[in-house]
Amino acid sequence: MENEGRRKFLGVCVAGATAAAAVAAGYPVFRYLAPRSGQGGAAKLVIPVGELKEGDAKFFEFAGSSAVLIKTKSGELVALSAVCTHLGCIVQWVKEKQQFLCPCHGGQFSTDGTVLGGPPPRPLAKIPLTVTEGNITIG
């Protein structure tokens, strides 16, 4: 009877330690993949045109969320939300393919934000931008 109580106590301790280890390992991964919360970030952002080369993407925070500016191979500038429309993960730019990839579930987006494949239900949200005097104004 006494051994049974000890086994039960030891089992609860091992289960608790395992659960704590799983949370400690999973939390940083969740924070990396989840978009930032809050309303931080600028309402308007100015980036020099020369800071972006053709085919490159520049990630930044805009209106409290992750966003990205792309200069396509044709020289067109596009600003998009970098938050995947499936589960809210931050997309990654794949320069070789000139498209975005969501690391969570394999969603794929084109340079204009349209869905190319995977589970995302909607395209990436577009952010208005203007180019004046060698500066890109986003927002």
PDB file of C-alpha atoms in Angstrom:
ATOM      1  CA  MET A   1       0.000   0.000   0.000  1.00  0.00           C
ATOM      2  CA  GLU A   2       2.789   2.391   0.904  1.00  0.00           C
ATOM      3  CA  ASN A   3       4.708   1.582  -2.319  1.00  0.00           C
ATOM      4  CA  GLU A   4       1.574   2.283  -4.356  1.00  0.00           C
ATOM      5  CA  GLY A   5       1.339   5.809  -2.906  1.00  0.00           C
ATOM      6  CA  ARG A   6       5.009   6.437  -3.651  1.00  0.00           C
ATOM      7  CA  ARG A   7       4.620   5.232  -7.236  1.00  0.00           C
ATOM      8  CA  LYS A   8       1.632   7.495  -7.758  1.00  0.00           C
ATOM      9  CA  PHE A   9       3.511  10.477  -6.313  1.00  0.00           C
ATOM     10  CA  LEU A  10       6.584   9.719  -8.468  1.00  0.00           C
ATOM     11  CA  GLY A  11       4.362   9.385 -11.550  1.00  0.00           C
ATOM     12  CA  VAL A  12       2.767  12.780 -10.900  1.00  0.00           C
ATOM     13  CA  CYS A  13       6.225  14.354 -10.421  1.00  0.00           C
ATOM     14  CA  VAL A  14       7.559  12.859 -13.676  1.00  0.00           C
ATOM     15  CA  ALA A  15       4.435  13.957 -15.591  1.00  0.00           C
ATOM     16  CA  GLY A  16       4.736  17.490 -14.175  1.00  0.00           C
ATOM     17  CA  ALA A  17       8.424  17.711 -15.065  1.00  0.00           C
ATOM     18  CA  THR A  18       7.704  16.448 -18.596  1.00  0.00           C
ATOM     19  CA  ALA A  19       4.920  18.998 -19.070  1.00  0.00           C
ATOM     20  CA  ALA A  20       7.150  21.826 -17.786  1.00  0.00           C
ATOM     21  CA  ALA A  21       9.951  20.776 -20.173  1.00  0.00           C
ATOM     22  CA  ALA A  22       7.531  20.673 -23.124  1.00  0.00           C
ATOM     23  CA  VAL A  23       6.238  24.176 -22.337  1.00  0.00           C
ATOM     24  CA  ALA A  24       9.783  25.504 -21.873  1.00  0.00           C
ATOM     25  CA  ALA A  25      10.826  24.076 -25.251  1.00  0.00           C
ATOM     26  CA  GLY A  26       7.660  25.068 -27.145  1.00  0.00           C
ATOM     27  CA  TYR A  27       7.192  28.642 -25.953  1.00  0.00           C
ATOM     28  CA  PRO A  28      10.184  30.163 -27.825  1.00  0.00           C
ATOM     29  CA  VAL A  29       9.068  28.456 -31.046  1.00  0.00           C
ATOM     30  CA  PHE A  30       5.539  29.834 -30.611  1.00  0.00           C
ATOM     31  CA  ARG A  31       6.843  33.374 -29.945  1.00  0.00           C
ATOM     32  CA  TYR A  32       9.058  33.201 -33.053  1.00  0.00           C
ATOM     33  CA  LEU A  33       6.244  32.117 -35.358  1.00  0.00           C
ATOM     34  CA  ALA A  34       3.434  34.248 -33.909  1.00  0.00           C
ATOM     35  CA  PRO A  35       3.056  37.852 -35.071  1.00  0.00           C
ATOM     36  CA  ARG A  36       3.810  40.572 -32.554  1.00  0.00           C
ATOM     37  CA  SER A  37       0.877  41.990 -30.657  1.00  0.00           C
ATOM     38  CA  GLY A  38       0.201  45.574 -29.729  1.00  0.00           C
ATOM     39  CA  GLN A  39      -0.059  48.732 -31.740  1.00  0.00           C
ATOM     40  CA  GLY A  40       3.642  49.614 -31.921  1.00  0.00           C
ATOM     41  CA  GLY A  41       5.232  50.661 -35.176  1.00  0.00           C
ATOM     42  CA  ALA A  42       4.963  53.751 -37.273  1.00  0.00           C
ATOM     43  CA  ALA A  43       1.817  54.994 -38.978  1.00  0.00           C
ATOM     44  CA  LYS A  44       4.007  56.021 -41.932  1.00  0.00           C
ATOM     45  CA  LEU A  45       7.453  54.694 -42.732  1.00  0.00           C
ATOM     46  CA  VAL A  46      10.014  56.216 -45.120  1.00  0.00           C
ATOM     47  CA  ILE A  47      12.676  54.034 -46.770  1.00  0.00           C
ATOM     48  CA  PRO A  48      15.224  55.286 -49.336  1.00  0.00           C
ATOM     49  CA  VAL A  49      14.715  53.733 -52.798  1.00  0.00           C
ATOM     50  CA  GLY A  50      18.418  52.790 -53.009  1.00  0.00           C
ATOM     51  CA  GLU A  51      18.118  50.583 -49.909  1.00  0.00           C
ATOM     52  CA  LEU A  52      16.318  47.858 -51.882  1.00  0.00           C
ATOM     53  CA  LYS A  53      17.767  45.989 -54.883  1.00  0.00           C
ATOM     54  CA  GLU A  54      15.719  44.223 -57.542  1.00  0.00           C
ATOM     55  CA  GLY A  55      14.482  40.846 -56.290  1.00  0.00           C
ATOM     56  CA  ASP A  56      15.044  41.742 -52.620  1.00  0.00           C
ATOM     57  CA  ALA A  57      12.615  42.050 -49.735  1.00  0.00           C
ATOM     58  CA  LYS A  58      12.859  44.211 -46.612  1.00  0.00           C
ATOM     59  CA  PHE A  59      10.897  43.193 -43.507  1.00  0.00           C
ATOM     60  CA  PHE A  60       9.800  45.853 -41.006  1.00  0.00           C
ATOM     61  CA  GLU A  61       7.161  46.562 -38.382  1.00  0.00           C
ATOM     62  CA  PHE A  62       4.198  48.616 -39.528  1.00  0.00           C
ATOM     63  CA  ALA A  63       1.124  49.520 -37.433  1.00  0.00           C
ATOM     64  CA  GLY A  64       1.933  46.890 -34.814  1.00  0.00           C
ATOM     65  CA  SER A  65       2.406  44.028 -37.246  1.00  0.00           C
ATOM     66  CA  SER A  66       5.115  42.546 -39.455  1.00  0.00           C
ATOM     67  CA  ALA A  67       5.206  43.817 -43.017  1.00  0.00           C
ATOM     68  CA  VAL A  68       7.469  43.484 -46.038  1.00  0.00           C
ATOM     69  CA  LEU A  69       8.538  45.672 -48.975  1.00  0.00           C
ATOM     70  CA  ILE A  70       9.516  43.904 -52.205  1.00  0.00           C
ATOM     71  CA  LYS A  71      11.215  45.226 -55.294  1.00  0.00           C
ATOM     72  CA  THR A  72      10.309  42.771 -58.040  1.00  0.00           C
ATOM     73  CA  LYS A  73      12.665  41.764 -60.871  1.00  0.00           C
ATOM     74  CA  SER A  74      10.713  44.151 -63.097  1.00  0.00           C
ATOM     75  CA  GLY A  75      11.430  47.009 -60.645  1.00  0.00           C
ATOM     76  CA  GLU A  76       7.897  47.304 -59.224  1.00  0.00           C
ATOM     77  CA  LEU A  77       7.596  48.105 -55.498  1.00  0.00           C
ATOM     78  CA  VAL A  78       5.005  46.231 -53.433  1.00  0.00           C
ATOM     79  CA  ALA A  79       4.269  46.512 -49.679  1.00  0.00           C
ATOM     80  CA  LEU A  80       2.413  43.647 -48.008  1.00  0.00           C
ATOM     81  CA  SER A  81       1.530  42.353 -44.588  1.00  0.00           C
ATOM     82  CA  ALA A  82       3.987  39.570 -43.665  1.00  0.00           C
ATOM     83  CA  VAL A  83       1.356  37.784 -41.574  1.00  0.00           C
ATOM     84  CA  CYS A  84       0.040  34.594 -43.210  1.00  0.00           C
ATOM     85  CA  THR A  85      -3.732  34.582 -43.618  1.00  0.00           C
ATOM     86  CA  HIS A  86      -3.964  30.933 -42.534  1.00  0.00           C
ATOM     87  CA  LEU A  87      -2.857  30.939 -38.878  1.00  0.00           C
ATOM     88  CA  GLY A  88      -0.939  34.197 -38.505  1.00  0.00           C
ATOM     89  CA  CYS A  89       2.662  32.978 -38.879  1.00  0.00           C
ATOM     90  CA  ILE A  90       5.260  35.321 -40.366  1.00  0.00           C
ATOM     91  CA  VAL A  91       6.042  34.475 -44.004  1.00  0.00           C
ATOM     92  CA  GLN A  92       9.596  34.159 -45.318  1.00  0.00           C
ATOM     93  CA  TRP A  93      10.950  35.527 -48.606  1.00  0.00           C
ATOM     94  CA  VAL A  94      12.454  32.909 -50.954  1.00  0.00           C
ATOM     95  CA  LYS A  95      14.598  35.031 -53.270  1.00  0.00           C
ATOM     96  CA  GLU A  96      15.423  32.212 -55.700  1.00  0.00           C
ATOM     97  CA  LYS A  97      11.725  31.527 -56.386  1.00  0.00           C
ATOM     98  CA  GLN A  98      10.633  35.172 -55.955  1.00  0.00           C
ATOM     99  CA  GLN A  99       7.779  34.163 -53.638  1.00  0.00           C
ATOM    100  CA  PHE A 100       6.802  33.983 -49.983  1.00  0.00           C
ATOM    101  CA  LEU A 101       6.635  30.750 -47.994  1.00  0.00           C
ATOM    102  CA  CYS A 102       4.836  30.282 -44.693  1.00  0.00           C
ATOM    103  CA  PRO A 103       6.980  28.061 -42.443  1.00  0.00           C
ATOM    104  CA  CYS A 104       3.998  26.750 -40.456  1.00  0.00           C
ATOM    105  CA  HIS A 105       1.941  24.870 -43.032  1.00  0.00           C
ATOM    106  CA  GLY A 106       3.604  25.511 -46.392  1.00  0.00           C
ATOM    107  CA  GLY A 107       1.446  28.337 -47.691  1.00  0.00           C
ATOM    108  CA  GLN A 108       2.912  30.027 -50.784  1.00  0.00           C
ATOM    109  CA  PHE A 109       2.315  33.593 -51.950  1.00  0.00           C
ATOM    110  CA  SER A 110       3.416  35.505 -55.059  1.00  0.00           C
ATOM    111  CA  THR A 111       5.122  38.899 -55.039  1.00  0.00           C
ATOM    112  CA  ASP A 112       1.725  40.628 -55.176  1.00  0.00           C
ATOM    113  CA  GLY A 113       0.410  38.571 -52.234  1.00  0.00           C
ATOM    114  CA  THR A 114      -1.869  36.169 -54.113  1.00  0.00           C
ATOM    115  CA  VAL A 115      -2.061  32.592 -52.839  1.00  0.00           C
ATOM    116  CA  LEU A 116      -0.058  30.149 -54.979  1.00  0.00           C
ATOM    117  CA  GLY A 117      -0.590  27.050 -52.845  1.00  0.00           C
ATOM    118  CA  GLY A 118      -1.224  25.629 -49.406  1.00  0.00           C
ATOM    119  CA  PRO A 119      -3.985  26.294 -46.912  1.00  0.00           C
ATOM    120  CA  PRO A 120      -4.151  30.150 -46.742  1.00  0.00           C
ATOM    121  CA  PRO A 121      -7.728  31.260 -47.537  1.00  0.00           C
ATOM    122  CA  ARG A 122      -6.913  34.838 -48.583  1.00  0.00           C
ATOM    123  CA  PRO A 123      -4.008  36.762 -50.156  1.00  0.00           C
ATOM    124  CA  LEU A 124      -1.593  38.821 -48.058  1.00  0.00           C
ATOM    125  CA  ALA A 125      -2.986  42.282 -47.276  1.00  0.00           C
ATOM    126  CA  LYS A 126      -1.562  45.087 -49.409  1.00  0.00           C
ATOM    127  CA  ILE A 127      -0.196  48.245 -47.800  1.00  0.00           C
ATOM    128  CA  PRO A 128      -0.344  51.495 -49.774  1.00  0.00           C
ATOM    129  CA  LEU A 129       2.945  53.151 -50.736  1.00  0.00           C
ATOM    130  CA  THR A 130       4.149  56.164 -52.696  1.00  0.00           C
ATOM    131  CA  VAL A 131       7.539  56.997 -54.214  1.00  0.00           C
ATOM    132  CA  THR A 132       8.638  60.646 -54.174  1.00  0.00           C
ATOM    133  CA  GLU A 133      12.066  62.251 -54.396  1.00  0.00           C
ATOM    134  CA  GLY A 134      13.944  58.962 -54.020  1.00  0.00           C
ATOM    135  CA  ASN A 135      12.002  57.872 -50.921  1.00  0.00           C
ATOM    136  CA  ILE A 136       9.379  55.174 -50.486  1.00  0.00           C
ATOM    137  CA  THR A 137       6.625  56.240 -48.082  1.00  0.00           C
ATOM    138  CA  ILE A 138       4.627  53.307 -46.723  1.00  0.00           C
ATOM    139  CA  GLY A 139       1.203  53.889 -45.197  1.00  0.00           C
TER     140      GLY A 139
END
